[in-house]
PDB file of C-alpha atoms in Angstrom:
ATOM      1  CA  MET A   4      26.727 -16.685   4.923  1.00  0.00           C
ATOM      2  CA  ALA A   5      25.264 -13.441   5.025  1.00  0.00           C
ATOM      3  CA  SER A   6      25.273 -12.789   8.754  1.00  0.00           C
ATOM      4  CA  LEU A   7      29.100 -13.007   9.190  1.00  0.00           C
ATOM      5  CA  THR A   8      30.297  -9.609   9.777  1.00  0.00           C
ATOM      6  CA  ILE A   9      33.185  -7.902   7.193  1.00  0.00           C
ATOM      7  CA  GLU A  10      36.026  -8.446  10.114  1.00  0.00           C
ATOM      8  CA  THR A  11      35.084 -12.490  10.586  1.00  0.00           C
ATOM      9  CA  LYS A  12      35.278 -12.795   6.658  1.00  0.00           C
ATOM     10  CA  LEU A  13      38.346 -10.853   6.724  1.00  0.00           C
ATOM     11  CA  ASN A  14      40.059 -13.218   9.350  1.00  0.00           C
ATOM     12  CA  ALA A  15      38.588 -16.319   7.242  1.00  0.00           C
ATOM     13  CA  VAL A  16      40.623 -18.768   5.635  1.00  0.00           C
ATOM     14  CA  SER A  17      40.210 -18.289   1.340  1.00  0.00           C
ATOM     15  CA  TRP A  18      39.486 -21.780  -0.122  1.00  0.00           C
ATOM     16  CA  LEU A  19      42.149 -20.767  -2.875  1.00  0.00           C
ATOM     17  CA  MET A  20      44.656 -20.622   0.087  1.00  0.00           C
ATOM     18  CA  ILE A  21      43.818 -24.425   0.946  1.00  0.00           C
ATOM     19  CA  GLU A  22      42.366 -25.575  -2.422  1.00  0.00           C
ATOM     20  CA  ALA A  23      45.941 -27.315  -4.069  1.00  0.00           C
ATOM     21  CA  SER A  24      46.047 -29.454  -0.736  1.00  0.00           C
ATOM     22  CA  PHE A  25      43.319 -31.363  -1.220  1.00  0.00           C
ATOM     23  CA  TYR A  26      44.397 -32.791  -4.660  1.00  0.00           C
ATOM     24  CA  GLN A  27      42.461 -36.418  -4.779  1.00  0.00           C
ATOM     25  CA  GLN A  28      42.347 -36.590  -0.955  1.00  0.00           C
ATOM     26  CA  LYS A  29      39.933 -35.447   1.749  1.00  0.00           C
ATOM     27  CA  VAL A  30      42.201 -36.048   4.564  1.00  0.00           C
ATOM     28  CA  VAL A  31      45.432 -33.910   4.529  1.00  0.00           C
ATOM     29  CA  LYS A  32      47.984 -32.283   7.068  1.00  0.00           C
ATOM     30  CA  ILE A  33      47.545 -28.986   7.489  1.00  0.00           C
ATOM     31  CA  PRO A  34      49.722 -26.564   5.344  1.00  0.00           C
ATOM     32  CA  TYR A  35      52.106 -23.782   6.991  1.00  0.00           C
ATOM     33  CA  ILE A  36      49.954 -20.910   5.488  1.00  0.00           C
ATOM     34  CA  ILE A  37      47.162 -21.946   8.183  1.00  0.00           C
ATOM     35  CA  LYS A  38      49.396 -23.518  10.716  1.00  0.00           C
ATOM     36  CA  ALA A  39      51.041 -20.253  11.014  1.00  0.00           C
ATOM     37  CA  ARG A  40      48.184 -18.112  12.369  1.00  0.00           C
ATOM     38  CA  GLN A  41      47.632 -18.445  15.933  1.00  0.00           C
ATOM     39  CA  ALA A  42      44.101 -19.588  16.026  1.00  0.00           C
ATOM     40  CA  TYR A  43      45.103 -22.792  14.310  1.00  0.00           C
ATOM     41  CA  SER A  44      48.409 -23.291  15.432  1.00  0.00           C
ATOM     42  CA  MET A  45      47.241 -26.350  17.476  1.00  0.00           C
ATOM     43  CA  MET A  46      46.003 -28.047  14.582  1.00  0.00           C
ATOM     44  CA  THR A  47      47.700 -30.894  12.563  1.00  0.00           C
ATOM     45  CA  ASP A  48      44.839 -32.380   9.816  1.00  0.00           C
ATOM     46  CA  MET A  49      42.485 -30.723   7.690  1.00  0.00           C
ATOM     47  CA  VAL A  50      39.371 -32.663   6.574  1.00  0.00           C
ATOM     48  CA  LEU A  51      37.330 -31.973   3.212  1.00  0.00           C
ATOM     49  CA  PHE A  52      33.532 -31.991   3.252  1.00  0.00           C
ATOM     50  CA  GLN A  53      32.694 -31.946  -0.133  1.00  0.00           C
ATOM     51  CA  ALA A  54      29.753 -33.674  -1.983  1.00  0.00           C
ATOM     52  CA  GLU A  55      30.872 -35.544  -5.130  1.00  0.00           C
ATOM     53  CA  GLY A  56      29.924 -32.929  -8.100  1.00  0.00           C
ATOM     54  CA  LYS A  57      28.867 -30.368  -5.620  1.00  0.00           C
ATOM     55  CA  HIS A  58      31.051 -27.230  -4.527  1.00  0.00           C
ATOM     56  CA  PRO A  59      32.869 -27.431  -1.190  1.00  0.00           C
ATOM     57  CA  ILE A  60      30.719 -27.254   1.851  1.00  0.00           C
ATOM     58  CA  GLY A  61      33.415 -26.295   4.321  1.00  0.00           C
ATOM     59  CA  VAL A  62      36.973 -27.957   6.060  1.00  0.00           C
ATOM     60  CA  LEU A  63      37.333 -29.253   9.581  1.00  0.00           C
ATOM     61  CA  LEU A  64      40.341 -28.579  11.109  1.00  0.00           C
ATOM     62  CA  VAL A  65      41.553 -31.132  13.902  1.00  0.00           C
ATOM     63  CA  GLU A  66      44.495 -31.898  16.285  1.00  0.00           C
ATOM     64  CA  ALA A  67      45.086 -35.154  15.696  1.00  0.00           C
ATOM     65  CA  SER A  68      45.262 -37.694  18.592  1.00  0.00           C
ATOM     66  CA  GLU A  69      46.405 -41.428  18.293  1.00  0.00           C
ATOM     67  CA  SER A  70      42.250 -42.516  18.405  1.00  0.00           C
ATOM     68  CA  TRP A  71      41.965 -39.988  15.325  1.00  0.00           C
ATOM     69  CA  ASN A  72      44.783 -41.486  13.417  1.00  0.00           C
ATOM     70  CA  ASP A  73      43.550 -44.874  13.753  1.00  0.00           C
ATOM     71  CA  PHE A  74      39.701 -43.971  13.008  1.00  0.00           C
ATOM     72  CA  MET A  75      41.028 -42.283   9.925  1.00  0.00           C
ATOM     73  CA  THR A  76      43.289 -45.006   8.832  1.00  0.00           C
ATOM     74  CA  SER A  77      40.122 -47.404   9.107  1.00  0.00           C
ATOM     75  CA  ASP A  78      37.824 -48.928   6.858  1.00  0.00           C
ATOM     76  CA  TYR A  79      35.434 -46.337   8.523  1.00  0.00           C
ATOM     77  CA  GLY A  80      37.592 -43.389   8.355  1.00  0.00           C
ATOM     78  CA  GLU A  81      36.886 -42.449   4.181  1.00  0.00           C
ATOM     79  CA  GLU A  82      32.820 -43.439   4.619  1.00  0.00           C
ATOM     80  CA  CYS A  83      32.172 -41.455   7.593  1.00  0.00           C
ATOM     81  CA  ILE A  84      33.664 -38.372   5.920  1.00  0.00           C
ATOM     82  CA  GLU A  85      31.512 -38.880   2.782  1.00  0.00           C
ATOM     83  CA  ILE A  86      28.258 -39.938   4.793  1.00  0.00           C
ATOM     84  CA  LEU A  87      28.934 -36.688   6.583  1.00  0.00           C
ATOM     85  CA  SER A  88      29.296 -34.555   3.006  1.00  0.00           C
ATOM     86  CA  LYS A  89      26.165 -36.111   2.132  1.00  0.00           C
ATOM     87  CA  VAL A  90      24.353 -35.021   5.148  1.00  0.00           C
ATOM     88  CA  LEU A  91      25.609 -31.337   4.915  1.00  0.00           C
ATOM     89  CA  GLN A  92      25.179 -31.062   1.517  1.00  0.00           C
ATOM     90  CA  MET A  93      21.346 -32.218   2.082  1.00  0.00           C
ATOM     91  CA  MET A  94      21.179 -29.370   4.823  1.00  0.00           C
ATOM     92  CA  ARG A  95      22.516 -26.665   2.693  1.00  0.00           C
ATOM     93  CA  ASP A  96      20.346 -27.763  -0.457  1.00  0.00           C
ATOM     94  CA  ASN A  97      16.883 -27.828   2.014  1.00  0.00           C
ATOM     95  CA  LEU A  98      18.432 -24.325   3.400  1.00  0.00           C
ATOM     96  CA  ASP A  99      18.535 -22.894   0.076  1.00  0.00           C
ATOM     97  CA  VAL A 100      15.151 -24.287  -1.060  1.00  0.00           C
ATOM     98  CA  LYS A 101      13.438 -22.763   2.292  1.00  0.00           C
ATOM     99  CA  ILE A 102      14.888 -19.309   2.154  1.00  0.00           C
ATOM    100  CA  ASN A 103      14.307 -19.090  -1.905  1.00  0.00           C
ATOM    101  CA  GLU A 104      10.522 -20.695  -1.579  1.00  0.00           C
ATOM    102  CA  ASP A 105       9.791 -17.839   0.894  1.00  0.00           C
ATOM    103  CA  GLN A 106      11.124 -15.191  -0.578  1.00  0.00           C
ATOM    104  CA  TYR A 107       9.555 -16.223  -3.968  1.00  0.00           C
ATOM    105  CA  ARG A 108       6.357 -16.556  -2.290  1.00  0.00           C
ATOM    106  CA  LYS A 109       6.367 -13.100  -0.920  1.00  0.00           C
ATOM    107  CA  LEU A 110       7.354 -11.855  -4.170  1.00  0.00           C
ATOM    108  CA  TYR A 111       4.506 -13.900  -5.957  1.00  0.00           C
ATOM    109  CA  ASN A 112       1.669 -12.140  -3.197  1.00  0.00           C
ATOM    110  CA  MET A 113       3.275  -8.817  -3.891  1.00  0.00           C
ATOM    111  CA  THR A 114       2.992  -9.475  -7.520  1.00  0.00           C
ATOM    112  CA  ASP A 115      -0.421 -10.282  -7.048  1.00  0.00           C
ATOM    113  CA  LEU A 116      -1.508  -7.506  -4.985  1.00  0.00           C
ATOM    114  CA  PHE A 117      -0.007  -5.159  -7.498  1.00  0.00           C
ATOM    115  CA  HIS A 118      -1.850  -6.226 -10.253  1.00  0.00           C
ATOM    116  CA  SER A 119      -5.192  -6.141  -8.505  1.00  0.00           C
ATOM    117  CA  THR A 120      -4.848  -2.374  -7.231  1.00  0.00           C
ATOM    118  CA  MET A 121      -4.264   1.071  -8.654  1.00  0.00           C
ATOM    119  CA  ASP A 122      -3.588   2.494  -5.344  1.00  0.00           C
ATOM    120  CA  ILE A 123      -0.518   4.386  -4.627  1.00  0.00           C
ATOM    121  CA  ASP A 124      -0.277   4.331  -1.172  1.00  0.00           C
ATOM    122  CA  LEU A 125      -1.119   0.411  -0.917  1.00  0.00           C
ATOM    123  CA  ILE A 126       1.427  -0.287  -3.010  1.00  0.00           C
ATOM    124  CA  LEU A 127       4.159   1.531  -1.038  1.00  0.00           C
ATOM    125  CA  GLU A 128       3.036   0.098   2.409  1.00  0.00           C
ATOM    126  CA  ASN A 129       3.169  -3.100   1.096  1.00  0.00           C
ATOM    127  CA  VAL A 130       6.751  -2.451  -0.528  1.00  0.00           C
ATOM    128  CA  LEU A 131       7.728  -1.250   2.681  1.00  0.00           C
ATOM    129  CA  LYS A 132       6.245  -4.249   4.809  1.00  0.00           C
ATOM    130  CA  ASN A 133       7.825  -6.805   3.182  1.00  0.00           C
ATOM    131  CA  ILE A 134      11.371  -5.076   3.370  1.00  0.00           C
ATOM    132  CA  ARG A 135      11.208  -4.481   6.654  1.00  0.00           C
ATOM    133  CA  ASP A 136       9.769  -8.221   7.391  1.00  0.00           C
ATOM    134  CA  ASN A 137      13.005  -9.164   5.825  1.00  0.00           C
ATOM    135  CA  PHE A 138      15.113  -6.793   7.320  1.00  0.00           C
ATOM    136  CA  PRO A 139      13.567  -6.019  10.682  1.00  0.00           C
ATOM    137  CA  GLU A 140      16.491  -4.814  12.263  1.00  0.00           C
ATOM    138  CA  PHE A 141      17.603  -2.088   9.193  1.00  0.00           C
ATOM    139  CA  ASN A 142      16.285   1.443   8.433  1.00  0.00           C
ATOM    140  CA  VAL A 143      14.344   1.115   5.183  1.00  0.00           C
ATOM    141  CA  GLU A 144      13.703   4.220   3.201  1.00  0.00           C
ATOM    142  CA  LEU A 145      11.867   5.089  -0.098  1.00  0.00           C
ATOM    143  CA  ILE A 146      13.426   8.051  -2.118  1.00  0.00           C
ATOM    144  CA  LEU A 147      10.797   8.876  -4.792  1.00  0.00           C
ATOM    145  CA  SER A 148      11.424  11.070  -7.964  1.00  0.00           C
ATOM    146  CA  ASN A 149       9.760  14.690  -8.375  1.00  0.00           C
ATOM    147  CA  ASP A 150       7.454  13.459 -10.832  1.00  0.00           C
ATOM    148  CA  GLN A 151       5.931  10.692  -8.703  1.00  0.00           C
ATOM    149  CA  ASP A 152       2.207  11.707  -7.828  1.00  0.00           C
ATOM    150  CA  ARG A 153       2.223  12.690  -4.003  1.00  0.00           C
ATOM    151  CA  HIS A 154      -0.925  10.842  -2.908  1.00  0.00           C
ATOM    152  CA  THR A 155       0.804   8.812  -0.477  1.00  0.00           C
ATOM    153  CA  THR A 156       0.335   9.297   3.164  1.00  0.00           C
ATOM    154  CA  ILE A 157       3.152   7.083   4.340  1.00  0.00           C
ATOM    155  CA  ASP A 158       6.578   8.734   4.648  1.00  0.00           C
ATOM    156  CA  ILE A 159       8.714   9.286   1.970  1.00  0.00           C
ATOM    157  CA  LYS A 160      12.219  11.088   0.649  1.00  0.00           C
ATOM    158  CA  LEU A 161      12.112  13.277  -2.075  1.00  0.00           C
ATOM    159  CA  PHE A 162      15.237  12.198  -4.204  1.00  0.00           C
ATOM    160  CA  ASP A 163      17.055  15.521  -4.759  1.00  0.00           C
ATOM    161  CA  TYR A 164      20.262  15.315  -7.280  1.00  0.00           C
ATOM    162  CA  LEU A 165      22.032  18.006  -5.171  1.00  0.00           C
ATOM    163  CA  SER A 166      21.922  16.263  -1.526  1.00  0.00           C
ATOM    164  CA  GLU A 167      21.953  12.619  -2.738  1.00  0.00           C
ATOM    165  CA  ARG A 168      24.846  10.464  -2.460  1.00  0.00           C
ATOM    166  CA  PRO A 169      26.619   9.481  -5.250  1.00  0.00           C
ATOM    167  CA  ALA A 170      26.011   5.763  -5.122  1.00  0.00           C
ATOM    168  CA  THR A 171      22.422   6.673  -4.853  1.00  0.00           C
ATOM    169  CA  ILE A 172      22.277   8.791  -7.808  1.00  0.00           C
ATOM    170  CA  GLU A 173      24.210   5.983  -9.658  1.00  0.00           C
ATOM    171  CA  ALA A 174      21.391   4.114  -9.002  1.00  0.00           C
ATOM    172  CA  PHE A 175      18.964   5.836 -10.017  1.00  0.00           C
ATOM    173  CA  VAL A 176      20.664   7.133 -13.605  1.00  0.00           C
ATOM    174  CA  SER A 177      21.927   3.690 -14.178  1.00  0.00           C
ATOM    175  CA  GLY A 178      18.978   1.807 -13.432  1.00  0.00           C
ATOM    176  CA  GLU A 179      21.479  -0.622 -11.348  1.00  0.00           C
ATOM    177  CA  LEU A 180      21.482  -1.880  -7.972  1.00  0.00           C
ATOM    178  CA  THR A 181      24.396  -0.170  -6.158  1.00  0.00           C
ATOM    179  CA  THR A 182      26.106  -0.411  -2.389  1.00  0.00           C
ATOM    180  CA  GLU A 183      27.882   1.682  -0.137  1.00  0.00           C
ATOM    181  CA  LEU A 184      30.055   2.053   3.068  1.00  0.00           C
ATOM    182  CA  ALA A 185      28.657   5.274   4.252  1.00  0.00           C
ATOM    183  CA  SER A 186      31.374   5.376   6.866  1.00  0.00           C
ATOM    184  CA  ASP A 187      30.127   9.200   7.715  1.00  0.00           C
ATOM    185  CA  LEU A 188      26.811   7.710   8.405  1.00  0.00           C
ATOM    186  CA  ASN A 189      28.323   4.469  10.567  1.00  0.00           C
ATOM    187  CA  CYS A 190      26.110   2.148   8.327  1.00  0.00           C
ATOM    188  CA  ARG A 191      26.340   0.253   4.471  1.00  0.00           C
ATOM    189  CA  LEU A 192      23.323   1.196   1.849  1.00  0.00           C
ATOM    190  CA  LEU A 193      22.025  -1.013  -0.659  1.00  0.00           C
ATOM    191  CA  ASN A 194      20.295   1.039  -3.564  1.00  0.00           C
ATOM    192  CA  ALA A 195      17.620  -0.595  -5.645  1.00  0.00           C
ATOM    193  CA  PRO A 196      16.251   1.438  -8.214  1.00  0.00           C
ATOM    194  CA  ILE A 197      12.682   1.555  -8.110  1.00  0.00           C
ATOM    195  CA  LYS A 198      11.803   1.490 -12.316  1.00  0.00           C
ATOM    196  CA  GLY A 199       9.299   0.714 -14.589  1.00  0.00           C
ATOM    197  CA  ARG A 200       9.543   0.129 -18.242  1.00  0.00           C
ATOM    198  CA  GLN A 201       9.500   3.627 -19.239  1.00  0.00           C
ATOM    199  CA  ALA A 202      11.302   5.089 -15.979  1.00  0.00           C
ATOM    200  CA  ILE A 203      13.101   5.109 -12.933  1.00  0.00           C
ATOM    201  CA  TYR A 204      10.724   6.685 -10.162  1.00  0.00           C
ATOM    202  CA  GLY A 205      12.570   6.323  -7.177  1.00  0.00           C
ATOM    203  CA  ILE A 206      15.360   4.483  -4.956  1.00  0.00           C
ATOM    204  CA  LEU A 207      14.480   1.643  -2.317  1.00  0.00           C
ATOM    205  CA  GLN A 208      17.287   2.066   0.152  1.00  0.00           C
ATOM    206  CA  VAL A 209      18.422  -0.331   3.074  1.00  0.00           C
ATOM    207  CA  SER A 210      20.660   0.943   5.989  1.00  0.00           C
ATOM    208  CA  ALA A 211      22.772  -1.723   7.541  1.00  0.00           C
ATOM    209  CA  PRO A 212      25.464  -1.549  10.216  1.00  0.00           C
ATOM    210  CA  THR A 213      29.064  -1.261   8.726  1.00  0.00           C
ATOM    211  CA  THR A 214      29.970  -4.881   9.185  1.00  0.00           C
ATOM    212  CA  TYR A 215      27.304  -6.284   7.211  1.00  0.00           C
ATOM    213  CA  LEU A 216      27.510  -7.488   4.185  1.00  0.00           C
ATOM    214  CA  PHE A 217      24.500  -8.456   1.937  1.00  0.00           C
ATOM    215  CA  SER A 218      24.125 -11.804   0.123  1.00  0.00           C
ATOM    216  CA  THR A 219      23.803 -12.424  -3.290  1.00  0.00           C
ATOM    217  CA  THR A 220      20.366 -13.990  -2.347  1.00  0.00           C
ATOM    218  CA  GLU A 221      19.003 -10.698  -0.245  1.00  0.00           C
ATOM    219  CA  LYS A 222      20.402  -8.268  -3.366  1.00  0.00           C
ATOM    220  CA  ASP A 223      18.344 -10.362  -5.971  1.00  0.00           C
ATOM    221  CA  PHE A 224      15.499 -10.138  -3.549  1.00  0.00           C
ATOM    222  CA  VAL A 225      15.639  -6.550  -2.666  1.00  0.00           C
ATOM    223  CA  ARG A 226      16.363  -5.842  -6.415  1.00  0.00           C
ATOM    224  CA  MET A 227      13.136  -7.953  -7.766  1.00  0.00           C
ATOM    225  CA  LEU A 228      10.823  -6.516  -5.103  1.00  0.00           C
ATOM    226  CA  ALA A 229      11.876  -3.091  -6.494  1.00  0.00           C
ATOM    227  CA  GLN A 230      11.268  -3.811  -9.923  1.00  0.00           C
ATOM    228  CA  ALA A 231       8.062  -5.330  -9.423  1.00  0.00           C
ATOM    229  CA  SER A 232       6.965  -2.172  -7.236  1.00  0.00           C
ATOM    230  CA  GLY A 233       8.463   0.032 -10.139  1.00  0.00           C
ATOM    231  CA  ASN A 234       6.184  -1.932 -12.642  1.00  0.00           C
ATOM    232  CA  ALA A 235       3.188  -1.291 -10.320  1.00  0.00           C
ATOM    233  CA  LEU A 236       3.889   2.330  -9.648  1.00  0.00           C
ATOM    234  CA  GLU A 237       4.044   3.019 -13.110  1.00  0.00           C
ATOM    235  CA  ASN A 238       0.639   1.130 -14.272  1.00  0.00           C
ATOM    236  CA  ALA A 239      -0.966   3.104 -11.256  1.00  0.00           C
ATOM    237  CA  LYS A 240       0.549   6.267 -12.463  1.00  0.00           C
ATOM    238  CA  LEU A 241      -0.482   5.848 -16.290  1.00  0.00           C
ATOM    239  CA  TYR A 242      -4.107   4.637 -14.788  1.00  0.00           C
ATOM    240  CA  HIS A 243      -4.450   7.519 -13.007  1.00  0.00           C
ATOM    241  CA  GLN A 244      -3.047  10.185 -15.909  1.00  0.00           C
ATOM    242  CA  SER A 245      -5.402   8.405 -18.299  1.00  0.00           C
ATOM    243  CA  HIS A 246      -8.603   9.234 -16.394  1.00  0.00           C
ATOM    244  CA  ARG A 247      -7.319  12.990 -15.500  1.00  0.00           C
ATOM    245  CA  LEU A 248      -6.817  13.106 -19.573  1.00  0.00           C
ATOM    246  CA  VAL A 249     -10.453  11.885 -19.823  1.00  0.00           C
ATOM    247  CA  SER A 250     -11.509  14.368 -17.311  1.00  0.00           C
ATOM    248  CA  ASP A 251      -9.901  17.098 -18.958  1.00  0.00           C
ATOM    249  CA  LEU A 252     -10.906  16.312 -22.372  1.00  0.00           C
ATOM    250  CA  GLN A 253     -14.518  16.368 -20.989  1.00  0.00           C
ATOM    251  CA  LEU A 254     -14.069  19.368 -19.324  1.00  0.00           C
ATOM    252  CA  ILE A 255     -12.587  21.603 -22.371  1.00  0.00           C
ATOM    253  CA  ASN A 256     -15.766  19.912 -24.520  1.00  0.00           C
ATOM    254  CA  GLU A 257     -17.984  21.207 -21.776  1.00  0.00           C
ATOM    255  CA  THR A 258     -16.566  24.221 -21.210  1.00  0.00           C
ATOM    256  CA  SER A 259     -16.710  24.940 -25.294  1.00  0.00           C
ATOM    257  CA  HIS A 260     -20.170  24.039 -25.607  1.00  0.00           C
ATOM    258  CA  ARG A 261     -21.400  26.353 -22.832  1.00  0.00           C
ATOM    259  CA  LEU A 262     -19.101  29.007 -24.104  1.00  0.00           C
ATOM    260  CA  ASN A 263     -20.572  29.152 -27.428  1.00  0.00           C
ATOM    261  CA  MET A 264     -24.116  29.654 -26.325  1.00  0.00           C
ATOM    262  CA  ARG A 265     -25.518  32.943 -26.070  1.00  0.00           C
ATOM    263  CA  ILE A 266     -25.130  33.754 -22.154  1.00  0.00           C
ATOM    264  CA  ASP A 267     -24.036  37.451 -20.784  1.00  0.00           C
ATOM    265  CA  ILE A 268     -21.010  37.896 -19.246  1.00  0.00           C
ATOM    266  CA  HIS A 269     -21.684  37.540 -15.720  1.00  0.00           C
ATOM    267  CA  GLU A 270     -23.028  34.094 -16.154  1.00  0.00           C
ATOM    268  CA  MET A 271     -20.125  32.968 -18.182  1.00  0.00           C
ATOM    269  CA  LEU A 272     -17.633  34.178 -15.755  1.00  0.00           C
ATOM    270  CA  LEU A 273     -19.482  32.375 -13.176  1.00  0.00           C
ATOM    271  CA  PHE A 274     -19.357  29.314 -15.325  1.00  0.00           C
ATOM    272  CA  LEU A 275     -15.458  29.505 -15.903  1.00  0.00           C
ATOM    273  CA  GLN A 276     -14.986  29.986 -12.118  1.00  0.00           C
ATOM    274  CA  LYS A 277     -16.860  26.754 -11.188  1.00  0.00           C
ATOM    275  CA  GLN A 278     -15.445  24.859 -14.018  1.00  0.00           C
ATOM    276  CA  LEU A 279     -11.900  26.280 -12.667  1.00  0.00           C
ATOM    277  CA  LEU A 280     -12.641  25.279  -9.202  1.00  0.00           C
ATOM    278  CA  LYS A 281     -13.628  21.656 -10.274  1.00  0.00           C
ATOM    279  CA  SER A 282     -10.395  21.217 -12.302  1.00  0.00           C
ATOM    280  CA  PHE A 283      -7.855  22.668 -10.335  1.00  0.00           C
ATOM    281  CA  GLN A 284      -9.168  22.981  -6.725  1.00  0.00           C
ATOM    282  CA  PRO A 285      -7.281  26.549  -6.309  1.00  0.00           C
ATOM    283  CA  MET A 286      -7.594  28.782  -3.383  1.00  0.00           C
ATOM    284  CA  GLU A 287      -8.961  31.469  -5.356  1.00  0.00           C
ATOM    285  CA  VAL A 288      -9.930  32.354  -8.499  1.00  0.00           C
ATOM    286  CA  CYS A 289      -9.930  35.899 -10.375  1.00  0.00           C
ATOM    287  CA  PHE A 290     -10.590  37.400 -13.775  1.00  0.00           C
ATOM    288  CA  ALA A 291      -8.658  40.557 -14.800  1.00  0.00           C
ATOM    289  CA  PHE A 292      -9.942  42.408 -17.703  1.00  0.00           C
ATOM    290  CA  LYS A 293      -7.662  44.782 -19.956  1.00  0.00           C
ATOM    291  CA  LYS A 294      -9.765  48.019 -20.959  1.00  0.00           C
ATOM    292  CA  MET A 295      -9.904  47.972 -24.808  1.00  0.00           C
ATOM    293  CA  ILE A 296      -9.585  51.752 -26.548  1.00  0.00           C
ATOM    294  CA  ARG A 297     -10.969  51.547 -29.816  1.00  0.00           C
ATOM    295  CA  LEU A 298      -9.315  53.707 -32.618  1.00  0.00           C
ATOM    296  CA  LYS A 299     -11.843  56.193 -34.616  1.00  0.00           C
TER     297      LYS A 299
END
């Protein structure tokens, strides 16, 4: 369970420690390796909940009484365990279906939005919103690379090789999800690369408490969301680049056509100033001429 802390998991009973005890049986005496633990010293029996053909669901530790022994040796004991195993398995399956349904619905809605817009701001805002909806108590940060167009109004961080953490750099370079226990920051980091088909555009970073462990389902969701956003950013980037290229070609064509006309130097400079201001939005434009000396 993702909500369990590291301490709880470290103190938990490993399935490998008790698996052999349940050979062809569902109710057995508790082994010494478990009974030696203070928390379980009073327990005497173990009951395995496992639906047929499925992975184990859990184990019930019991301090046996006379009534317990009478019930488990009756015709109803084994039937009761079988029914409880089926119920617990059904609850687990329904929970998994609901979690996956919610996450894939969000991914579908995000992908649908990404295909309908070329607005970088809107793409990044929705990425952050979906991550924060899934991890409301955690800090989420977008770390974008240097070549990313700076048209966003949301808070983002610039990716810097000199200052980023090794796990973050590894995720950016390898394109694979990484995790790190950042003791100096008192948090656990999950780094998901925002990658498209041609390049990696940044990192989606989730900061959780040091005692938190991300589940496989959570990692898969963050990975797929980051990849969907990477494809959307790439499409938006290529779209804007193509429009800029068309605009540049139009500018070159218009400028060449005008300069080939018979116009005086003053009119030519005014036209060039207008074109430069229109294309590059500079604060100032200056033309410097080198005096040419004709040799006799």
